[in-house]
Amino acid sequence: IIFGQSPMSFHLINILLNGIAIFLVYILIYKLFDNKMLAIFTALIFAFFPIHTEAVASIKGRDELLATVFTLSSWLVFLKAVEKDKHHNYKLISLSAFLFLLAIFSKETIISVAPALFIFIHWIAKKPKLIDIFKISIPYIALILIYLLIRYWVLGEYSLGGNAGYFIINPLKESDVLTRIQTAFKLAYLYIQKTFFPFNLSATYAFNQVELVSNPLSSWEFFAGIFLFILLIGTIFSSIFFKNLRYITIVGVGAAIFLISYFMFSKFVFMGGDILAERWMYFPSVGLALILGYVIYLIHQYNKWGGA
């Protein structure tokens, strides 16, 4: 309305939202680990991930940016609400839940991410009682149910989703279960590889750009995906059982951020949409940025000149 038909305003708003997200990543990591240098490295890495190009440069990517800004804001309010172990601030938890609802309205695939992520990381850090976990979960659960009711009211029988996409953008919908799972591991590798080594980035992966894995012996990416999954899940469990080893906890939190937020579009369960889309990695890459940021932080601590 303000700028008329010029696309400049859309690009400007996307750039501003990206800047806000970067700042919130810095604040979040600082609040989680009380380490300014780690927060700076993580935010800078997140800022310069080339895989974010689609989410920021494409007007369609606005949903990813808004969902990330609202989710990070919700998480920060949640951390403030539970900073006192025995006296949780339920007004702030309700505010966090409301911001989470705005994230869902921005992009619905975030629905399974925020509460699970907040509470899981909180459990790793402080090991609260189950009754406390249940209490702080109530506002999120209530708003999720309200959202699902609205969705059912609007969409009826289509409210549970499905894959209405064409074969040309996602051939997985026509494949057998084993091929889907094997291909899902390959996709996991491709997402991580394209985040850290951004060659062959693309705005679309339609037209059979990603070959399905019907025979695992013919796809080294399938085995690479399994290896990376085992490595990431292993660091999460290590963070649970070896809390005193701080380096494991930081890497484990990064792995948890990535895996929990990656789940909805991983193709392990839900087959809808494109077979692969770089814009979906916008929020999950926060976890990968934390892992790489911690590696650079260790180098910086060991060798100030080399780290700089």
Short mmCIF file of C-alpha atoms in Angstrom, two decimals:
data_model
loop_
_atom_site.label_atom_id
_atom_site.label_comp_id
_atom_site.label_asym_id
_atom_site.label_seq_id
_atom_site.Cartn_x
_atom_site.Cartn_y
_atom_site.Cartn_z
CA ILE A 1 0.00 0.00 0.00
CA ILE A 2 2.79 2.42 0.92
CA PHE A 3 5.23 1.62 -1.90
CA GLY A 4 2.75 0.79 -4.66
CA GLN A 5 3.55 -1.96 -7.14
CA SER A 6 7.32 -1.71 -6.80
CA PRO A 7 8.94 -4.96 -5.59
CA MET A 8 11.54 -2.90 -3.72
CA SER A 9 9.45 -2.79 -0.54
CA PHE A 10 9.09 -6.57 -0.46
CA HIS A 11 12.85 -7.06 -0.75
CA LEU A 12 13.49 -4.33 1.82
CA ILE A 13 11.18 -5.93 4.39
CA ASN A 14 12.75 -9.35 3.80
CA ILE A 15 16.22 -7.88 4.37
CA LEU A 16 15.06 -6.18 7.57
CA LEU A 17 13.44 -9.38 8.85
CA ASN A 18 16.65 -11.27 8.08
CA GLY A 19 18.59 -8.69 10.09
CA ILE A 20 16.19 -9.06 13.03
CA ALA A 21 16.54 -12.86 12.88
CA ILE A 22 20.35 -12.58 12.94
CA PHE A 23 20.19 -10.30 15.99
CA LEU A 24 17.78 -12.69 17.75
CA VAL A 25 20.13 -15.61 17.05
CA TYR A 26 22.90 -13.66 18.78
CA ILE A 27 20.69 -12.90 21.81
CA LEU A 28 19.44 -16.49 22.02
CA ILE A 29 22.89 -18.11 22.01
CA TYR A 30 24.14 -15.54 24.53
CA LYS A 31 21.18 -16.28 26.84
CA LEU A 32 21.61 -20.03 26.49
CA PHE A 33 25.35 -20.23 27.13
CA ASP A 34 26.34 -16.84 28.62
CA ASN A 35 29.18 -16.61 26.08
CA LYS A 36 29.39 -13.45 23.99
CA MET A 37 32.07 -14.68 21.58
CA LEU A 38 30.16 -17.91 20.88
CA ALA A 39 27.02 -15.84 20.24
CA ILE A 40 28.88 -13.52 17.86
CA PHE A 41 30.42 -16.37 15.86
CA THR A 42 27.09 -18.21 15.64
CA ALA A 43 25.17 -15.11 14.51
CA LEU A 44 27.81 -14.19 11.92
CA ILE A 45 27.82 -17.70 10.47
CA PHE A 46 24.01 -17.71 10.37
CA ALA A 47 24.12 -14.30 8.66
CA PHE A 48 26.37 -15.47 5.84
CA PHE A 49 25.02 -18.94 5.07
CA PRO A 50 24.48 -18.80 1.26
CA ILE A 51 21.65 -21.34 1.56
CA HIS A 52 19.53 -18.51 3.02
CA THR A 53 19.51 -16.72 -0.33
CA GLU A 54 16.18 -18.20 -1.40
CA ALA A 55 14.46 -17.36 1.88
CA VAL A 56 15.66 -13.72 1.83
CA ALA A 57 15.81 -12.84 -1.88
CA SER A 58 12.52 -14.52 -2.80
CA ILE A 59 9.32 -12.78 -1.74
CA LYS A 60 7.84 -16.24 -1.12
CA GLY A 61 10.51 -16.73 1.57
CA ARG A 62 8.74 -14.21 3.81
CA ASP A 63 6.98 -17.05 5.62
CA GLU A 64 10.32 -18.57 6.64
CA LEU A 65 11.59 -15.21 7.91
CA LEU A 66 8.46 -14.39 9.89
CA ALA A 67 8.23 -17.88 11.40
CA THR A 68 11.88 -17.69 12.46
CA VAL A 69 11.57 -14.21 13.98
CA PHE A 70 8.46 -15.18 15.96
CA THR A 71 9.93 -18.54 17.04
CA LEU A 72 13.18 -16.99 18.26
CA SER A 73 11.21 -14.27 20.07
CA SER A 74 9.00 -16.90 21.66
CA TRP A 75 12.05 -18.86 22.79
CA LEU A 76 13.67 -15.79 24.37
CA VAL A 77 10.50 -14.98 26.30
CA PHE A 78 10.32 -18.64 27.39
CA LEU A 79 13.90 -18.49 28.71
CA LYS A 80 13.02 -15.40 30.73
CA ALA A 81 9.91 -17.13 32.09
CA VAL A 82 11.77 -20.23 33.36
CA GLU A 83 15.02 -18.64 34.53
CA LYS A 84 13.97 -19.19 38.16
CA ASP A 85 13.81 -22.94 38.75
CA LYS A 86 10.88 -23.04 41.19
CA HIS A 87 9.01 -19.87 40.29
CA HIS A 88 8.08 -19.91 36.63
CA ASN A 89 6.43 -16.79 35.24
CA TYR A 90 3.27 -18.13 33.58
CA LYS A 91 2.34 -14.72 32.17
CA LEU A 92 5.56 -14.75 30.19
CA ILE A 93 4.98 -18.38 29.20
CA SER A 94 1.57 -17.33 27.87
CA LEU A 95 3.22 -14.50 25.93
CA SER A 96 5.76 -16.97 24.55
CA ALA A 97 2.91 -19.26 23.49
CA PHE A 98 1.19 -16.34 21.74
CA LEU A 99 4.37 -15.53 19.79
CA PHE A 100 4.55 -19.22 18.91
CA LEU A 101 0.99 -18.98 17.55
CA LEU A 102 2.08 -16.07 15.34
CA ALA A 103 4.92 -18.28 14.10
CA ILE A 104 2.40 -20.99 13.19
CA PHE A 105 0.23 -18.45 11.37
CA SER A 106 3.37 -17.45 9.43
CA LYS A 107 4.33 -21.01 8.50
CA GLU A 108 2.43 -23.99 9.85
CA THR A 109 5.31 -26.48 9.68
CA ILE A 110 6.76 -24.76 12.76
CA ILE A 111 3.88 -26.25 14.80
CA SER A 112 5.85 -29.25 16.06
CA VAL A 113 9.10 -27.36 16.48
CA ALA A 114 8.89 -24.59 19.03
CA PRO A 115 7.37 -26.19 22.17
CA ALA A 116 9.31 -29.43 21.70
CA LEU A 117 12.55 -27.52 21.17
CA PHE A 118 12.09 -25.06 24.05
CA ILE A 119 11.11 -27.71 26.57
CA PHE A 120 13.69 -30.27 25.43
CA ILE A 121 16.58 -27.80 25.72
CA HIS A 122 15.19 -26.61 29.06
CA TRP A 123 15.12 -30.23 30.24
CA ILE A 124 18.73 -30.80 29.15
CA ALA A 125 19.85 -27.66 30.97
CA LYS A 126 17.92 -27.93 34.24
CA LYS A 127 16.30 -31.39 34.45
CA PRO A 128 12.93 -30.08 35.78
CA LYS A 129 10.27 -32.35 37.25
CA LEU A 130 7.69 -33.87 34.93
CA ILE A 131 4.88 -31.91 36.61
CA ASP A 132 6.73 -28.65 35.85
CA ILE A 133 7.20 -29.68 32.22
CA PHE A 134 3.47 -30.44 31.98
CA LYS A 135 2.52 -27.06 33.48
CA ILE A 136 4.68 -25.01 31.13
CA SER A 137 3.45 -27.07 28.16
CA ILE A 138 -0.24 -26.30 28.73
CA PRO A 139 -0.40 -22.87 26.96
CA TYR A 140 1.42 -24.24 23.90
CA ILE A 141 -0.78 -27.34 23.72
CA ALA A 142 -3.92 -25.22 24.10
CA LEU A 143 -2.93 -22.90 21.23
CA ILE A 144 -1.93 -25.83 19.03
CA LEU A 145 -5.39 -27.34 19.56
CA ILE A 146 -7.04 -24.00 18.79
CA TYR A 147 -5.01 -23.72 15.59
CA LEU A 148 -5.89 -27.27 14.54
CA LEU A 149 -9.58 -26.56 15.15
CA ILE A 150 -9.38 -23.41 13.00
CA ARG A 151 -7.58 -25.40 10.33
CA TYR A 152 -10.26 -28.09 10.37
CA TRP A 153 -13.02 -25.47 10.27
CA VAL A 154 -11.48 -23.89 7.17
CA LEU A 155 -10.19 -26.96 5.32
CA GLY A 156 -12.43 -29.78 6.53
CA GLU A 157 -11.24 -33.17 5.31
CA TYR A 158 -8.07 -31.61 3.89
CA SER A 159 -6.96 -30.25 7.28
CA LEU A 160 -4.65 -33.19 7.98
CA GLY A 161 -2.64 -32.35 4.89
CA GLY A 162 -1.51 -34.66 2.14
CA ASN A 163 0.61 -34.39 -0.94
CA ALA A 164 -1.19 -32.57 -3.71
CA GLY A 165 2.04 -31.75 -5.49
CA TYR A 166 2.82 -33.02 -8.95
CA PHE A 167 5.18 -35.92 -9.56
CA ILE A 168 7.55 -33.57 -11.35
CA ILE A 169 8.31 -31.59 -8.15
CA ASN A 170 8.27 -34.56 -5.76
CA PRO A 171 8.51 -38.09 -7.18
CA LEU A 172 8.59 -39.54 -3.63
CA LYS A 173 4.79 -39.53 -3.53
CA GLU A 174 4.75 -42.36 -6.10
CA SER A 175 7.59 -44.43 -4.60
CA ASP A 176 7.57 -47.34 -2.15
CA VAL A 177 8.25 -46.90 1.58
CA LEU A 178 11.83 -48.23 1.47
CA THR A 179 12.78 -45.87 -1.34
CA ARG A 180 11.27 -42.95 0.58
CA ILE A 181 13.29 -43.70 3.72
CA GLN A 182 16.53 -44.27 1.81
CA THR A 183 16.02 -41.06 -0.15
CA ALA A 184 15.23 -39.18 3.07
CA PHE A 185 18.72 -39.98 4.40
CA LYS A 186 20.21 -38.74 1.13
CA LEU A 187 18.18 -35.53 1.42
CA ALA A 188 19.48 -35.02 4.97
CA TYR A 189 23.03 -35.19 3.68
CA LEU A 190 22.24 -32.79 0.82
CA TYR A 191 20.73 -30.20 3.18
CA ILE A 192 23.75 -30.29 5.50
CA GLN A 193 26.23 -30.36 2.60
CA LYS A 194 24.58 -27.41 0.86
CA THR A 195 24.59 -25.44 4.12
CA PHE A 196 28.31 -25.83 4.76
CA PHE A 197 29.52 -26.28 1.16
CA PRO A 198 27.11 -24.20 -0.94
CA PHE A 199 27.78 -25.34 -4.48
CA ASN A 200 25.00 -26.28 -6.91
CA LEU A 201 22.42 -24.23 -5.02
CA SER A 202 19.11 -24.01 -6.87
CA ALA A 203 15.76 -22.27 -6.55
CA THR A 204 14.02 -25.51 -7.49
CA TYR A 205 14.79 -29.22 -7.41
CA ALA A 206 11.98 -30.26 -9.72
CA PHE A 207 12.52 -32.08 -13.03
CA ASN A 208 14.26 -35.03 -11.38
CA GLN A 209 17.26 -33.06 -10.08
CA VAL A 210 17.38 -35.36 -7.02
CA GLU A 211 17.62 -39.01 -7.99
CA LEU A 212 15.67 -41.36 -5.71
CA VAL A 213 17.60 -44.04 -3.81
CA SER A 214 16.11 -47.38 -4.80
CA ASN A 215 19.41 -49.20 -4.33
CA PRO A 216 21.42 -47.90 -1.34
CA LEU A 217 24.64 -49.47 -2.64
CA SER A 218 24.52 -47.06 -5.58
CA SER A 219 24.26 -43.92 -3.40
CA TRP A 220 27.08 -42.82 -1.13
CA GLU A 221 24.91 -39.85 -0.07
CA PHE A 222 22.53 -42.34 1.59
CA PHE A 223 25.32 -43.67 3.84
CA ALA A 224 26.62 -40.15 4.47
CA GLY A 225 23.14 -39.15 5.64
CA ILE A 226 22.96 -42.10 8.05
CA PHE A 227 26.42 -41.27 9.42
CA LEU A 228 25.50 -37.61 10.01
CA PHE A 229 22.23 -38.57 11.69
CA ILE A 230 24.00 -40.99 14.04
CA LEU A 231 26.60 -38.32 14.82
CA LEU A 232 24.00 -35.64 15.57
CA ILE A 233 21.76 -37.91 17.64
CA GLY A 234 24.82 -39.17 19.51
CA THR A 235 25.77 -35.64 20.55
CA ILE A 236 22.22 -35.03 21.82
CA PHE A 237 22.31 -38.13 24.02
CA SER A 238 25.82 -37.23 25.17
CA SER A 239 24.52 -33.83 26.27
CA ILE A 240 21.84 -35.56 28.34
CA PHE A 241 24.15 -38.00 30.11
CA PHE A 242 27.38 -35.98 30.25
CA LYS A 243 26.14 -32.54 31.21
CA ASN A 244 29.46 -31.58 32.83
CA LEU A 245 31.22 -31.79 29.46
CA ARG A 246 30.28 -28.33 28.20
CA TYR A 247 31.51 -28.86 24.64
CA ILE A 248 29.15 -31.82 24.23
CA THR A 249 26.23 -29.82 25.58
CA ILE A 250 26.76 -26.94 23.13
CA VAL A 251 27.11 -29.24 20.12
CA GLY A 252 24.17 -31.32 21.39
CA VAL A 253 21.95 -28.24 21.62
CA GLY A 254 22.95 -27.32 18.06
CA ALA A 255 22.12 -30.84 16.90
CA ALA A 256 18.75 -30.71 18.69
CA ILE A 257 17.85 -27.35 17.11
CA PHE A 258 18.62 -28.74 13.68
CA LEU A 259 17.00 -32.18 13.99
CA ILE A 260 13.79 -31.08 15.74
CA SER A 261 13.15 -28.22 13.30
CA TYR A 262 14.24 -30.33 10.33
CA PHE A 263 11.78 -33.14 11.08
CA MET A 264 8.69 -31.63 9.42
CA PHE A 265 10.24 -31.41 5.94
CA SER A 266 12.73 -34.27 6.25
CA LYS A 267 10.52 -36.63 4.18
CA PHE A 268 10.87 -39.36 6.80
CA VAL A 269 7.14 -38.99 7.63
CA PHE A 270 5.51 -36.17 5.64
CA MET A 271 5.79 -36.32 1.85
CA GLY A 272 4.05 -33.07 0.93
CA GLY A 273 5.57 -30.20 -1.02
CA ASP A 274 8.80 -30.10 -2.98
CA ILE A 275 11.27 -32.95 -2.67
CA LEU A 276 13.90 -30.42 -1.51
CA ALA A 277 13.79 -26.67 -0.89
CA GLU A 278 16.67 -24.57 0.39
CA ARG A 279 14.37 -21.97 1.98
CA TRP A 280 13.22 -24.58 4.51
CA MET A 281 16.70 -24.61 6.04
CA TYR A 282 16.43 -21.04 7.30
CA PHE A 283 15.48 -21.86 10.90
CA PRO A 284 17.14 -25.32 11.18
CA SER A 285 20.46 -23.77 10.14
CA VAL A 286 20.55 -21.98 13.50
CA GLY A 287 21.61 -25.32 14.98
CA LEU A 288 24.27 -25.90 12.33
CA ALA A 289 25.53 -22.33 12.79
CA LEU A 290 25.89 -23.01 16.53
CA ILE A 291 27.94 -26.16 15.90
CA LEU A 292 30.28 -24.42 13.45
CA GLY A 293 30.36 -21.31 15.63
CA TYR A 294 31.56 -23.41 18.55
CA VAL A 295 34.32 -24.95 16.45
CA ILE A 296 35.50 -21.47 15.45
CA TYR A 297 35.22 -20.34 19.08
CA LEU A 298 37.52 -23.18 20.17
CA ILE A 299 40.02 -22.24 17.45
CA HIS A 300 39.82 -18.61 18.59
CA GLN A 301 40.46 -19.62 22.20
CA TYR A 302 43.40 -21.80 21.24
CA ASN A 303 44.90 -19.39 18.76
CA LYS A 304 43.64 -15.82 18.99
CA TRP A 305 45.23 -14.82 15.67
CA GLY A 306 44.02 -17.94 13.83
CA GLY A 307 40.49 -17.54 15.23
CA ALA A 308 40.34 -13.93 14.10
#
